[in-house]
PDB file of C-alpha atoms in Angstrom:
ATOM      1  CA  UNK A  56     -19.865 291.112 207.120  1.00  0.00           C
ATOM      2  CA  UNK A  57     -22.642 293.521 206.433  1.00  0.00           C
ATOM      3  CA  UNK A  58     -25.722 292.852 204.188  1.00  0.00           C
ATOM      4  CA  UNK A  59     -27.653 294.763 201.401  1.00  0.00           C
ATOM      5  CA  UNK A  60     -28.672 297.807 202.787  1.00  0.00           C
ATOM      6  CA  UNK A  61     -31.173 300.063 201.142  1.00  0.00           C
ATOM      7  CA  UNK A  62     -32.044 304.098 202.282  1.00  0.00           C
ATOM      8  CA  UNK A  63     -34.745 304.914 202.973  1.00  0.00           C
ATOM      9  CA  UNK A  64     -37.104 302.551 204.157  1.00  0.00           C
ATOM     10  CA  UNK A  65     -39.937 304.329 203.450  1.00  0.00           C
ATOM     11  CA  UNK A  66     -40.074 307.143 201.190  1.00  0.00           C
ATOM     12  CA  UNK A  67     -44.023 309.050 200.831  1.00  0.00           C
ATOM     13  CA  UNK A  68     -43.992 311.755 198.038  1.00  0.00           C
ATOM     14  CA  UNK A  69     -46.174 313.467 196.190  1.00  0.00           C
ATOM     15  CA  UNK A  70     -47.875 312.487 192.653  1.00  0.00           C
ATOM     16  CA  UNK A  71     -45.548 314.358 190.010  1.00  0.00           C
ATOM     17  CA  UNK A  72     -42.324 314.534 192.632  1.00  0.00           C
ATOM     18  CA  UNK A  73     -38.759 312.732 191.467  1.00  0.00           C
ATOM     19  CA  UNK A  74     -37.405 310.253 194.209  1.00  0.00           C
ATOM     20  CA  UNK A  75     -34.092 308.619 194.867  1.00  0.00           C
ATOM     21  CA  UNK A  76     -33.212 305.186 196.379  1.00  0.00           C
ATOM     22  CA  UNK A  77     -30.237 303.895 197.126  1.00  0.00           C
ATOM     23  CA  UNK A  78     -28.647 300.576 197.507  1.00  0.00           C
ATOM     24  CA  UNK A  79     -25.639 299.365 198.885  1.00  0.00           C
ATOM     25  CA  UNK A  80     -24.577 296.159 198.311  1.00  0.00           C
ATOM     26  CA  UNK A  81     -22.138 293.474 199.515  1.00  0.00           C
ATOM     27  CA  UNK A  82     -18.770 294.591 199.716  1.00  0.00           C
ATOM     28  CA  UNK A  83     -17.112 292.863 196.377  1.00  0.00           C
ATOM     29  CA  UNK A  84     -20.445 291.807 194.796  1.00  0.00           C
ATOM     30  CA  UNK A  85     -19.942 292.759 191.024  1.00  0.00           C
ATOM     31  CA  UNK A  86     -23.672 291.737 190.228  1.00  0.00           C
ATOM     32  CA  UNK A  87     -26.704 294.078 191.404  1.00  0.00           C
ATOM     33  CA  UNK A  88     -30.101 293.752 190.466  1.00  0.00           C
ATOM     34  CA  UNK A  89     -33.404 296.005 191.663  1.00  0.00           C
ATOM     35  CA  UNK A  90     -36.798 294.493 191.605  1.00  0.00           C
ATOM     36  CA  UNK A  91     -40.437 296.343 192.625  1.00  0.00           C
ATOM     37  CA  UNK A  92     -42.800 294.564 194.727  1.00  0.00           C
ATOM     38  CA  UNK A  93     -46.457 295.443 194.548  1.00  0.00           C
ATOM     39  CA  UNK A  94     -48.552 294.771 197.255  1.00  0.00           C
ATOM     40  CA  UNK A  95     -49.520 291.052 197.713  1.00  0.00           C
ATOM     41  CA  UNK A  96     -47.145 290.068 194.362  1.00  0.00           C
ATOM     42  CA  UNK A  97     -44.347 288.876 193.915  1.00  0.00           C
ATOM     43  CA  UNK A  98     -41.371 290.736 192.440  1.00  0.00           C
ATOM     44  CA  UNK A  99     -40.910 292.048 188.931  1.00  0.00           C
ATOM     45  CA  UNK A 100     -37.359 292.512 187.597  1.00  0.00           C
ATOM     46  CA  UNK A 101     -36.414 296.280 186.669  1.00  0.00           C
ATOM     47  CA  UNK A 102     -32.525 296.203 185.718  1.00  0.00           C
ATOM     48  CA  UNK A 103     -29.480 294.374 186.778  1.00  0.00           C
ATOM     49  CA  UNK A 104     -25.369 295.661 186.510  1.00  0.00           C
ATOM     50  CA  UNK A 105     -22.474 293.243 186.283  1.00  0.00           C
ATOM     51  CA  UNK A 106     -19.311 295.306 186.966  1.00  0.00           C
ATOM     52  CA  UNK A 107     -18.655 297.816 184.192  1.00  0.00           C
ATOM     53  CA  UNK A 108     -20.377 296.111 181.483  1.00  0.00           C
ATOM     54  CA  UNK A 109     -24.161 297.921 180.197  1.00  0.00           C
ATOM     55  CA  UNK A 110     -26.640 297.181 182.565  1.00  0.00           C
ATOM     56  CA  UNK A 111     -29.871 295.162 181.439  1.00  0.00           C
ATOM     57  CA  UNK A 112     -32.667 297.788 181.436  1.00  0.00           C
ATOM     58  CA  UNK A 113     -35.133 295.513 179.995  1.00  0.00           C
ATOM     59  CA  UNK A 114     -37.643 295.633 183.113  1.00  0.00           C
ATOM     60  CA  UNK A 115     -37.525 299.401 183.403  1.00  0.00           C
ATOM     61  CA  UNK A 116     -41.641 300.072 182.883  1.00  0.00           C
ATOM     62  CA  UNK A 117     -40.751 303.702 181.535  1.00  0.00           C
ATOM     63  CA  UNK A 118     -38.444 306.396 181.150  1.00  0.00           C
ATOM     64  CA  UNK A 119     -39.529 307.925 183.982  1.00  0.00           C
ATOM     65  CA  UNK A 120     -37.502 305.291 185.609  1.00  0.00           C
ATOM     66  CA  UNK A 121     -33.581 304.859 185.532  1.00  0.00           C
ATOM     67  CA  UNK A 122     -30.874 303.642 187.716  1.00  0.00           C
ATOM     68  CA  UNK A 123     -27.018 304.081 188.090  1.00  0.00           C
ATOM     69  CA  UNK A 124     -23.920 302.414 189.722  1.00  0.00           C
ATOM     70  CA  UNK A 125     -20.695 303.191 189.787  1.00  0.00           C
ATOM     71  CA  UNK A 126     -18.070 300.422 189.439  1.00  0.00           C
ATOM     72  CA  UNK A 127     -19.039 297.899 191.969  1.00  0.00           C
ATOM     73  CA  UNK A 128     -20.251 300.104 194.632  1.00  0.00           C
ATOM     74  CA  UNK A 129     -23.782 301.928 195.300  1.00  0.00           C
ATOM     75  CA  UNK A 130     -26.336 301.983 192.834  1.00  0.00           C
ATOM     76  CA  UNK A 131     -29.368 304.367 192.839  1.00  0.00           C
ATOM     77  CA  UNK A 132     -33.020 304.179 191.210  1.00  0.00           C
ATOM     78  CA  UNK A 133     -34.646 307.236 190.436  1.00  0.00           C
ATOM     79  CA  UNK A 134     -38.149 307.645 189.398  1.00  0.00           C
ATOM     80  CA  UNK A 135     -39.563 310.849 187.621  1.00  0.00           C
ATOM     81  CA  UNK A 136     -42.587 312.499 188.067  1.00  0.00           C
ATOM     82  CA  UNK A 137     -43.899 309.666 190.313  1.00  0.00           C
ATOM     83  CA  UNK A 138     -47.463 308.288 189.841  1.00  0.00           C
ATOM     84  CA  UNK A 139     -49.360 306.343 192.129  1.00  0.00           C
ATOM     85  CA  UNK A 140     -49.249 303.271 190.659  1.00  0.00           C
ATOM     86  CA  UNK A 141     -45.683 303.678 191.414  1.00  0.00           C
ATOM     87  CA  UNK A 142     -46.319 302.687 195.307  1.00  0.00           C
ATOM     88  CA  UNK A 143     -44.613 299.792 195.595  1.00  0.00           C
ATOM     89  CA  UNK A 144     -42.027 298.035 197.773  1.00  0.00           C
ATOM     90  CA  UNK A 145     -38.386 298.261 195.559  1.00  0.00           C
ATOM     91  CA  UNK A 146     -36.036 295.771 196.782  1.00  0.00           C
ATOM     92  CA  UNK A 147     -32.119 295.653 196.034  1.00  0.00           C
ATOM     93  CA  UNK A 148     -29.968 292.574 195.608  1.00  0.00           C
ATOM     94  CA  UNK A 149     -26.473 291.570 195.041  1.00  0.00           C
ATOM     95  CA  UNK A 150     -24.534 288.535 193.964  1.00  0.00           C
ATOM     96  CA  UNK A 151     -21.181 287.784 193.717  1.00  0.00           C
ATOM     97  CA  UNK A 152     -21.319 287.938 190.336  1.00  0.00           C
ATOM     98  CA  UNK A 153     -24.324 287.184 187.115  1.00  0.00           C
ATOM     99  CA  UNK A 154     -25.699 283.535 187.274  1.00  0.00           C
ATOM    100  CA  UNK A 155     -28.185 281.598 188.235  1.00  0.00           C
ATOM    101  CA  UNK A 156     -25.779 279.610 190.528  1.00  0.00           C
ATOM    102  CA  UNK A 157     -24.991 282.682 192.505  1.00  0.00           C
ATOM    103  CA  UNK A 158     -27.161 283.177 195.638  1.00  0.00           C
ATOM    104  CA  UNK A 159     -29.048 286.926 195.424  1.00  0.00           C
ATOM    105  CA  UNK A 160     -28.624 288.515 198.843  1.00  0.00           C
ATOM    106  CA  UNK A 161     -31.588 291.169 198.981  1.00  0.00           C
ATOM    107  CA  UNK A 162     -31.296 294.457 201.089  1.00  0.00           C
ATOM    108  CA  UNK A 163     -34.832 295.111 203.680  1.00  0.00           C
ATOM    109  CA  UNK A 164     -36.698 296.987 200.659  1.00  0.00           C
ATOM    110  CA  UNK A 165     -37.529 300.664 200.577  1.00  0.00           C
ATOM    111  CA  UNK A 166     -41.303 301.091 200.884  1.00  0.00           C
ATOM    112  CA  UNK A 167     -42.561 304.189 198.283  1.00  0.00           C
ATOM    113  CA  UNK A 168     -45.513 305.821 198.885  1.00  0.00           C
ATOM    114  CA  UNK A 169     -47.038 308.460 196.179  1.00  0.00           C
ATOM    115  CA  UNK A 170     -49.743 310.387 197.298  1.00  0.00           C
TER     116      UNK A 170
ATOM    117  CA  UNK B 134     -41.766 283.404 177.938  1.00  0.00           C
ATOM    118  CA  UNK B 135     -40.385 281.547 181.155  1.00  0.00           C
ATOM    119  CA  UNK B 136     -43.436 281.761 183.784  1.00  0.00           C
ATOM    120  CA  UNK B 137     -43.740 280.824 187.274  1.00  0.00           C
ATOM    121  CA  UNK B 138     -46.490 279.913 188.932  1.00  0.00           C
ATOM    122  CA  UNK B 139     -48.148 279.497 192.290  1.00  0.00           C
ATOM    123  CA  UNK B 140     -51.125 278.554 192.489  1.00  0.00           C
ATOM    124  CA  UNK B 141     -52.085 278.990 196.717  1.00  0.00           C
ATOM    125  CA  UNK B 142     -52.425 282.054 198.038  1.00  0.00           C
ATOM    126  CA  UNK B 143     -52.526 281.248 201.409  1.00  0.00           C
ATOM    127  CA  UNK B 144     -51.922 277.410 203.205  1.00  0.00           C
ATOM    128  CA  UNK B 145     -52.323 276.705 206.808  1.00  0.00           C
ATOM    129  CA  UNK B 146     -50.502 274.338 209.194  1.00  0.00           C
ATOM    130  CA  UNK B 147     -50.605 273.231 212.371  1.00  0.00           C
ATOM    131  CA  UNK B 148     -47.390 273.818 214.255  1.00  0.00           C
ATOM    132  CA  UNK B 149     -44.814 270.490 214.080  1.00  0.00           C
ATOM    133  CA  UNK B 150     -46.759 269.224 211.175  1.00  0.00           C
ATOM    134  CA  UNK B 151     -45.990 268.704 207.602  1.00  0.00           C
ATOM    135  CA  UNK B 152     -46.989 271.392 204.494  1.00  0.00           C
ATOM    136  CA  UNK B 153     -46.292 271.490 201.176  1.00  0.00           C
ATOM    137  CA  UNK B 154     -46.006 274.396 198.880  1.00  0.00           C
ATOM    138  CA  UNK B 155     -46.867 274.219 194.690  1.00  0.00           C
ATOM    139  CA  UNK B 156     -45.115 275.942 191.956  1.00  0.00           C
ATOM    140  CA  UNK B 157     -45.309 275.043 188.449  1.00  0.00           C
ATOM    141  CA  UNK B 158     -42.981 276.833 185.740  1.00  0.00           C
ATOM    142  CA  UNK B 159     -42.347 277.031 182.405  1.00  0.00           C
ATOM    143  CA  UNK B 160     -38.803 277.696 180.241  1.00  0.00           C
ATOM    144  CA  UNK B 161     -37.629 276.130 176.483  1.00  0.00           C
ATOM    145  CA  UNK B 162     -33.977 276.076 178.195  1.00  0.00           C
ATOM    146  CA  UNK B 163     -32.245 273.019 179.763  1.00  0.00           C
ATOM    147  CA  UNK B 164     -30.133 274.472 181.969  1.00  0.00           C
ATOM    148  CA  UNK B 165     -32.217 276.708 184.927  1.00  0.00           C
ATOM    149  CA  UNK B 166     -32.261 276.873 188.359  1.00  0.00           C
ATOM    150  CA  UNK B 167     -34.905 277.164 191.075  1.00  0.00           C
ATOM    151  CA  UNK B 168     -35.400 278.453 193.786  1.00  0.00           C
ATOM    152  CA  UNK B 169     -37.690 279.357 197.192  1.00  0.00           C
ATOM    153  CA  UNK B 170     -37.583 282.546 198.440  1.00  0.00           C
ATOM    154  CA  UNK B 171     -39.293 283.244 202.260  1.00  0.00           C
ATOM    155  CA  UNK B 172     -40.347 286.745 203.202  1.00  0.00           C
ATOM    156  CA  UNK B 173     -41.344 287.481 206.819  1.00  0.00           C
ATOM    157  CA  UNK B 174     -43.380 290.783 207.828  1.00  0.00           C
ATOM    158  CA  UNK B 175     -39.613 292.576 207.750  1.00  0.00           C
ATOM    159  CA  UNK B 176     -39.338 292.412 203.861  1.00  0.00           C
ATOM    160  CA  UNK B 177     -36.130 290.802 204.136  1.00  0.00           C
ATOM    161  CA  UNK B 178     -35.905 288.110 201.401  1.00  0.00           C
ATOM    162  CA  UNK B 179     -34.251 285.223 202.286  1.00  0.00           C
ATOM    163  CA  UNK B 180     -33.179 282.300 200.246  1.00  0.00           C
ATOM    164  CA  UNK B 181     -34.676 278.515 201.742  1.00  0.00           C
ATOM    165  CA  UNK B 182     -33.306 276.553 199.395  1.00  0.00           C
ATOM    166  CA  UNK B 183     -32.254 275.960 195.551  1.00  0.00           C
ATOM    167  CA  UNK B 184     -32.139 273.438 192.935  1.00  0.00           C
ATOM    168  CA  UNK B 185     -30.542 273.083 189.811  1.00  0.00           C
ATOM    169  CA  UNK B 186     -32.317 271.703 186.695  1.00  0.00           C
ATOM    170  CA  UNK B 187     -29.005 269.127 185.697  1.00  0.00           C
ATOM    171  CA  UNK B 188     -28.845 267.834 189.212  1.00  0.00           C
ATOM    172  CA  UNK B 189     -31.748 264.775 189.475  1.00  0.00           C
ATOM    173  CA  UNK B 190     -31.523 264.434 193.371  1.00  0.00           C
ATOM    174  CA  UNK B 191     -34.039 266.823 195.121  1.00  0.00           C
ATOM    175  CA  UNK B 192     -31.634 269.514 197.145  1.00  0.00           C
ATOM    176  CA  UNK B 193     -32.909 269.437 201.194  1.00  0.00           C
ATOM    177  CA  UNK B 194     -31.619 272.132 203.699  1.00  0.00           C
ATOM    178  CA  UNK B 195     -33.071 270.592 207.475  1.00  0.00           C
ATOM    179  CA  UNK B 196     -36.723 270.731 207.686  1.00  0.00           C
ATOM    180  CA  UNK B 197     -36.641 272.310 203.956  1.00  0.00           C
ATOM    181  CA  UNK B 198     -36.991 269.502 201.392  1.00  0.00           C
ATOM    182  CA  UNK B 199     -37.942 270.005 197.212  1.00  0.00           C
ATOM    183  CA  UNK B 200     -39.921 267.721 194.967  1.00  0.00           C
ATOM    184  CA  UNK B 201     -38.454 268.690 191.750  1.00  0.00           C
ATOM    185  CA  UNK B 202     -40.182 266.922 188.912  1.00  0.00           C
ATOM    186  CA  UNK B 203     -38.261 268.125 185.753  1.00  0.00           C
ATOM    187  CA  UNK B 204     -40.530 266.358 183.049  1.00  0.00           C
ATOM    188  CA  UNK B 205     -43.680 267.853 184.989  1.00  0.00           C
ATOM    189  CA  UNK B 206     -41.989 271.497 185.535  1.00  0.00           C
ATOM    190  CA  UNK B 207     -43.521 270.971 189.014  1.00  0.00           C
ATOM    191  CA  UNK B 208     -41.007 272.057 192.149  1.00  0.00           C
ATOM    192  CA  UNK B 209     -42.604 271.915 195.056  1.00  0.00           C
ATOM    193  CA  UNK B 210     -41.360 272.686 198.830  1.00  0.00           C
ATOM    194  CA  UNK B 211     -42.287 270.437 201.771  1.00  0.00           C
ATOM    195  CA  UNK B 212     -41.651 272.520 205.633  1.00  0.00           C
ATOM    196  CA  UNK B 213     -41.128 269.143 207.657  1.00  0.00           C
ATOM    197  CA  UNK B 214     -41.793 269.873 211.797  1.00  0.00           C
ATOM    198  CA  UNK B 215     -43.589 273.343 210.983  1.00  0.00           C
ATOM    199  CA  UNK B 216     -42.653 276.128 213.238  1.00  0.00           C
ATOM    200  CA  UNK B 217     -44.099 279.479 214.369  1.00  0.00           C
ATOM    201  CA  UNK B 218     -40.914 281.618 212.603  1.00  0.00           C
ATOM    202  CA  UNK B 219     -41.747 279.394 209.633  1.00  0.00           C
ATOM    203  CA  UNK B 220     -44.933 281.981 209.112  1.00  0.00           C
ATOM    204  CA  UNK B 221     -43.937 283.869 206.073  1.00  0.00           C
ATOM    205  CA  UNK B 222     -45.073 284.723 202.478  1.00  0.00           C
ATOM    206  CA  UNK B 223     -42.959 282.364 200.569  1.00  0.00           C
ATOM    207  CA  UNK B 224     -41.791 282.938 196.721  1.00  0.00           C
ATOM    208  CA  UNK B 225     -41.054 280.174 194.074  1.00  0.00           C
ATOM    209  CA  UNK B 226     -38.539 281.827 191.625  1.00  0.00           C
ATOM    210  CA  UNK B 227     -36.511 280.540 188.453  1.00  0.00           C
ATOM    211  CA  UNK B 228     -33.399 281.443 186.913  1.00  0.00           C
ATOM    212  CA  UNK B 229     -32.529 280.641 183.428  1.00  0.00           C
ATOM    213  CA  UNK B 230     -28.490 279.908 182.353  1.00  0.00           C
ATOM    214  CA  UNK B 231     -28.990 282.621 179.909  1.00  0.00           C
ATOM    215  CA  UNK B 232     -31.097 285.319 181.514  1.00  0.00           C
ATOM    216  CA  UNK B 233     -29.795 286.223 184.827  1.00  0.00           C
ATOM    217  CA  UNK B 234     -33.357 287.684 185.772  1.00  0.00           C
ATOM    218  CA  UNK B 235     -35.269 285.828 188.422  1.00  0.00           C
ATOM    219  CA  UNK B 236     -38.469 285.173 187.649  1.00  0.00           C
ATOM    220  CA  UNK B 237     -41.120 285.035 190.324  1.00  0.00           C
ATOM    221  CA  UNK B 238     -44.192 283.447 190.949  1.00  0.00           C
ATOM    222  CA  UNK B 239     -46.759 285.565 193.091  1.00  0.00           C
ATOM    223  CA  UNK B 240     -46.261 284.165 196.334  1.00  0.00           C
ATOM    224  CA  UNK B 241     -48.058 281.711 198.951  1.00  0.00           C
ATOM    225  CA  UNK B 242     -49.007 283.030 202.661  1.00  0.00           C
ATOM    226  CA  UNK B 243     -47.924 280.510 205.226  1.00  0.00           C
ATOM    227  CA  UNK B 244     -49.565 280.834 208.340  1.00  0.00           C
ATOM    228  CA  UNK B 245     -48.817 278.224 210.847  1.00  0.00           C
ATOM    229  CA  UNK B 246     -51.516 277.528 213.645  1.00  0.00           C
ATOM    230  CA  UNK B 247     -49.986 277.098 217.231  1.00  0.00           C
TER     231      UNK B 247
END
């Protein structure tokens, strides 16, 4: 079956714009987590979703930054008035459900660019 | 705090020989899991192989073999018969029982020499 996918795949934008990403995860994965990759690091979590139960915001870095998902379907990550230390690579991942036992399956990564 | 931790940016291998990646972590829980991650020039993560903390035998997938050394928090990966596609950065990564984040150390280039 299909993968993670993730739209776009490179997004530039201006300092102060508001962008959208969007994920799409495995068909019947209730578990969805995004992470941001800086250049030459490795990834820092941002928020996960587990069906319809609250999502875990605890790695959002500001309010600027916020993400949605409805049911077990798409889920998208908006950042506010985008700075540049915003440019990073944000990668998508599902699981077939929460736990560590549960293989993450990541989408190819949408590459942000603020100018 | 749970930490991960690798500590070479970049290793180098001669193709059909044997490398060995570090990563050394840190949790207060029992129950975790590990994991390496390998990321080619597409960005697509991909998982090489996992182990879980109660299990004492070292988990191998082919050429992909773990020394997991609980008492030491140590959890290294050995690439057996190195090959060109094996060039990647490569990401140690940890999962605790009660936190479903992964945590992720910052990575080690593998470049493999033909």
């Amino acid at each position: 079956g299909a993968g993670v996918s993730q739209s776009p795949s490179n997004k530039v934008t201006e300092k102060g714009k508001d962008v959208e990403l969007r994920c799409d995860p495995i068909s019947g994965h209730t578990a969805l987590y995004w992470y941001r990759q800086r250049l030459g690091q490795g990834l820092e979590f941002l928020i996960y979703f587990q069906g319809n139960s609250a999502p875990d915001k605890s790695g959002l870095p500001s309010d600027r930054f916020s993400a949605e998902r409805t049911g077990e379907s798409v889920s998208t990550l908006t950042i506010q008035r985008t700075q540049q230390e915003d440019s990073a690579v944000y990668l998508c991942a599902s699981s077939s459900t929460l736990g560590g036992a549960y293989e993450q399956y990541f989408g190819p990564g949408t590459r942000l660019t603020v100018t | 705090a749970q930490t991960v931790t690798q500590s070479q940016p970049e290793m180098s291998v001669q193709e059909a020989e044997t490398v060995t990646l570090s990563c050394t972590y840190d949790t207060s829980e029992s129950d975790y899991y590990l994991f390496w991650y390998k990321q080619p020039p597409s960005r697509q993560m991909i998982l090489v192989i996992r182990q879980e903390a109660y299990k004492q035998q070292n988990a191998t997938e082919n050429r992909f073999s773990v020394n997991f050394q609980k008492a030491a928090k140590s959890f290294s990966l050995k690439i057996s018969d190195s090959q060109l596609g094996d060039a990647a950065m490569y990401f140690c990564a940890l999962s605790e029982d009660s936190n479903y984040q992964l945590i992720w150390g910052a990575g080690t280039k593998l470049i493999i020499k033909p």
